[in-house]
Short mmCIF file of C-alpha atoms in Angstrom, two decimals:
data_model
loop_
_atom_site.label_atom_id
_atom_site.label_comp_id
_atom_site.label_asym_id
_atom_site.label_seq_id
_atom_site.Cartn_x
_atom_site.Cartn_y
_atom_site.Cartn_z
CA LYS A 172 113.88 -112.19 90.86
CA ARG A 173 110.91 -113.16 88.72
CA SER A 174 109.14 -116.44 89.27
CA ALA A 175 107.59 -118.45 86.46
CA GLY A 176 104.98 -119.81 88.83
CA SER A 177 103.60 -116.39 89.66
CA ARG A 178 103.45 -115.27 86.06
CA ARG A 179 102.09 -118.28 84.22
CA CYS A 180 98.77 -120.03 84.51
CA CYS A 181 97.81 -123.49 83.41
CA ALA A 182 97.67 -123.97 79.65
CA ARG A 183 94.25 -124.62 78.17
CA GLU A 184 93.47 -127.55 75.93
CA GLY A 185 94.35 -126.84 72.36
CA VAL A 186 95.95 -127.98 69.14
CA ARG A 187 98.36 -130.88 69.58
CA ARG A 188 101.98 -130.70 68.45
CA LEU A 189 102.22 -126.96 68.91
CA PRO A 190 104.60 -125.89 71.66
CA PRO A 191 103.24 -124.41 74.88
CA ALA A 192 102.33 -120.74 74.51
CA ILE A 193 102.12 -117.68 76.72
CA VAL A 194 100.60 -114.26 76.15
CA ILE A 195 102.46 -111.24 77.52
CA ASN A 196 99.85 -108.98 79.11
CA LEU A 197 99.99 -105.99 81.48
CA ALA A 198 97.92 -106.47 84.64
CA ARG A 199 96.09 -103.20 83.94
CA ARG A 200 95.06 -104.33 80.41
CA SER A 201 92.33 -106.86 81.17
CA ASP A 202 90.55 -105.68 78.00
CA ARG A 203 93.43 -106.92 75.87
CA TRP A 204 93.59 -110.18 77.82
CA SER A 205 89.88 -110.82 77.09
CA GLN A 206 90.30 -110.10 73.38
CA VAL A 207 93.44 -112.18 72.84
CA SER A 208 92.00 -115.04 74.91
CA ARG A 209 89.00 -115.25 72.57
CA ARG A 210 91.21 -115.07 69.47
CA LEU A 211 93.53 -117.88 70.57
CA GLN A 212 90.72 -120.05 71.97
CA ASP A 213 88.89 -119.75 68.64
CA LEU A 214 92.01 -121.17 66.95
CA GLY A 215 92.33 -123.98 69.49
CA ILE A 216 95.74 -122.79 70.69
CA ALA A 217 96.70 -123.69 74.27
CA PHE A 218 98.13 -120.71 76.16
CA GLY A 219 98.76 -119.18 79.55
CA ARG A 220 99.20 -115.60 80.75
CA TRP A 221 102.57 -113.98 81.49
CA GLU A 222 102.27 -110.74 83.41
CA ALA A 223 104.15 -108.08 81.48
CA THR A 224 106.81 -105.86 83.00
CA ASP A 225 105.42 -102.33 83.18
CA GLY A 226 108.23 -100.09 81.99
CA ASN A 227 106.37 -97.04 83.31
CA HIS A 228 106.39 -98.37 86.88
CA GLU A 229 109.20 -100.94 87.17
CA ASP A 230 112.96 -100.38 87.11
CA ILE A 231 114.54 -102.31 84.23
CA PRO A 232 118.31 -102.80 84.46
CA GLU A 233 120.28 -101.89 81.33
CA ALA A 234 121.87 -105.33 81.57
CA ILE A 235 118.43 -106.71 80.69
CA VAL A 236 117.30 -104.10 78.12
CA ALA A 237 119.39 -101.27 76.68
CA LYS A 238 118.02 -97.72 76.76
CA TRP A 239 119.12 -96.93 73.19
CA TRP A 240 119.28 -98.77 69.91
CA VAL A 241 120.77 -97.94 66.55
CA HIS A 242 118.57 -97.74 63.51
CA GLY A 243 119.55 -97.42 59.88
CA GLU A 244 117.56 -97.88 56.71
CA VAL A 245 118.88 -99.56 53.60
CA ARG A 246 117.02 -99.62 50.31
CA VAL A 247 116.65 -103.22 49.16
CA ASP A 248 114.60 -104.09 46.10
CA GLU A 249 112.99 -100.63 46.28
CA ARG A 250 111.86 -101.23 49.86
CA PHE A 251 113.26 -99.85 53.06
CA ASP A 252 114.62 -102.60 55.22
CA ARG A 253 115.13 -101.87 58.89
CA TRP A 254 118.30 -103.03 60.55
CA TYR A 255 119.08 -102.86 64.24
CA ALA A 256 122.30 -103.14 66.22
CA GLU A 257 123.38 -102.65 69.80
CA GLU A 258 126.47 -100.56 69.14
CA ILE A 259 126.70 -97.07 67.71
CA ASP A 260 129.81 -97.84 65.67
CA VAL A 261 127.92 -100.19 63.34
CA LEU A 262 127.21 -98.47 60.04
CA VAL A 263 124.73 -99.55 57.42
CA ASN A 264 125.19 -97.86 54.07
CA ASP A 265 127.16 -95.15 55.92
CA CYS A 266 124.11 -94.02 57.87
CA TYR A 267 122.67 -94.71 61.29
CA CYS A 268 120.78 -92.95 64.00
CA MET A 269 120.32 -93.57 67.69
CA VAL A 270 116.80 -93.98 69.03
CA LYS A 271 115.88 -93.92 72.72
CA LEU A 272 113.55 -96.73 73.70
CA SER A 273 110.37 -95.61 75.44
CA ALA A 274 109.46 -96.99 78.87
CA GLY A 275 106.80 -99.13 77.19
CA GLU A 276 109.25 -100.55 74.63
CA ARG A 277 111.74 -101.39 77.38
CA GLY A 278 108.98 -103.01 79.43
CA CYS A 279 107.88 -105.09 76.45
CA ALA A 280 111.45 -106.22 75.73
CA ALA A 281 112.03 -107.03 79.42
CA SER A 282 108.83 -109.08 79.47
CA HIS A 283 110.20 -111.24 76.66
CA VAL A 284 113.59 -111.61 78.34
CA TYR A 285 112.05 -112.59 81.69
CA ALA A 286 109.66 -115.05 80.02
CA TRP A 287 112.47 -116.75 78.08
CA THR A 288 114.84 -116.98 81.03
CA SER A 289 112.09 -118.29 83.29
CA TRP A 290 111.13 -120.90 80.70
CA LEU A 291 114.75 -122.05 80.36
CA ALA A 292 115.11 -122.21 84.15
CA SER A 293 111.96 -124.34 84.40
CA MET A 294 113.39 -126.71 81.78
CA ASP A 295 116.62 -127.00 83.81
CA ALA A 296 114.62 -127.61 86.98
CA ASN A 297 112.75 -130.45 85.30
CA ALA A 298 116.10 -132.01 84.28
CA LYS A 299 115.00 -132.54 80.71
CA ASP A 300 117.59 -133.46 78.12
CA SER A 301 116.45 -130.77 75.72
CA VAL A 302 114.58 -127.52 76.00
CA SER A 303 111.15 -127.58 74.42
CA PRO A 304 110.08 -124.51 72.45
CA LEU A 305 107.81 -121.83 73.86
CA MET A 306 105.51 -119.67 71.73
CA VAL A 307 105.29 -116.10 72.99
CA PHE A 308 102.45 -113.85 71.88
CA GLU A 309 101.86 -110.22 72.73
CA ASP A 310 98.34 -109.33 73.82
CA ASP A 311 97.57 -107.37 70.65
CA VAL A 312 98.27 -110.31 68.34
CA VAL A 313 95.68 -110.95 65.63
CA PRO A 314 96.62 -114.35 64.21
CA SER A 315 95.20 -115.48 60.89
CA SER A 316 92.51 -118.17 60.89
CA ASN A 317 95.09 -120.76 59.80
CA PHE A 318 97.92 -119.68 62.09
CA ALA A 319 98.06 -123.04 63.91
CA GLU A 320 98.45 -124.89 60.59
CA PHE A 321 101.12 -122.41 59.47
CA ALA A 322 103.05 -122.74 62.75
CA ARG A 323 102.97 -126.55 62.52
CA ALA A 324 104.23 -126.37 58.92
CA VAL A 325 107.13 -124.09 59.88
CA LEU A 326 108.09 -126.26 62.87
CA SER A 327 107.92 -129.36 60.67
CA THR A 328 110.21 -127.68 58.13
CA LEU A 329 112.79 -127.07 60.87
CA GLY A 330 112.94 -130.77 61.71
CA ASN A 331 115.65 -131.31 64.32
CA ASP A 332 117.07 -127.79 63.96
CA HIS A 333 116.30 -125.84 67.10
CA PRO A 334 116.78 -122.08 66.69
CA ASP A 335 117.06 -119.92 69.79
CA VAL A 336 114.27 -117.67 68.50
CA LEU A 337 111.86 -118.26 65.63
CA TYR A 338 109.91 -115.13 64.69
CA LEU A 339 106.61 -116.10 63.06
CA GLY A 340 105.75 -112.60 61.94
CA TRP A 341 105.84 -110.97 58.57
CA GLY A 342 108.42 -108.58 57.23
CA HIS A 343 110.34 -107.42 54.20
CA TRP A 344 113.38 -109.64 54.46
CA ALA A 345 116.60 -108.26 53.05
CA ALA A 346 118.27 -110.20 50.26
CA TRP A 347 121.52 -110.42 52.25
CA ARG A 348 119.96 -112.38 55.13
CA ARG A 349 121.05 -116.01 55.22
CA VAL A 350 118.32 -118.46 54.24
CA VAL A 351 118.06 -121.04 57.01
CA LYS A 352 115.52 -123.27 55.24
CA GLU A 353 114.27 -123.10 51.68
CA SER A 354 110.69 -122.04 51.10
CA GLY A 355 107.86 -124.27 52.15
CA GLN A 356 104.16 -124.18 51.46
CA SER A 357 101.24 -123.69 53.83
CA ALA A 358 97.61 -122.68 53.53
CA MET A 359 98.83 -119.10 53.93
CA GLY A 360 101.07 -119.46 50.89
CA PRO A 361 104.81 -119.94 50.44
CA TYR A 362 107.20 -119.12 53.24
CA GLY A 363 110.92 -119.18 53.86
CA ILE A 364 112.93 -119.26 57.04
CA VAL A 365 115.67 -116.64 57.14
CA GLU A 366 117.99 -115.42 59.87
CA ALA A 367 116.65 -112.74 62.19
CA GLU A 368 117.19 -109.06 61.56
CA TYR A 369 118.62 -108.73 65.06
CA PRO A 370 122.35 -109.54 65.38
#
């Protein structure tokens, strides 16, 4: 069983009103830890380190992360939109293919799962009425210079809505995805909040 205490360190001082943050980092990648630490410190973001699960050296149960995923591509607005599902019988535009996850991909996914479940367990242990959000970064993240402002704007847009996962990345969103919140404006430009591509 994984312990939050052994995988997190104290958060550093940073921008107020942003949720606590962790960076997923393999123990053997101290170079990445140094780089991402500088990037996030320069932005004033408080963060701690979460030791990543090494898929090349640790056994990851399929109950935690599947070994295969289904991938199909659908042309939307002259772009290819990627769609993922857990079951082979899901068809998108009558085409799909199975892709085996690499050990590294499974380790990365397991790191996220263990971080989330540990965070939720720590919230339960503290007997809080509600679970506070947790920002999770990977150690190769290169946030824009105004990421903190953008993240605050998105969180403000959500108000009292508390999604299970809020992906603050960029992607070509498919037109059929449900819009959760109408577009807002930040220093980075307009943004919208849509449902995730993962079912």
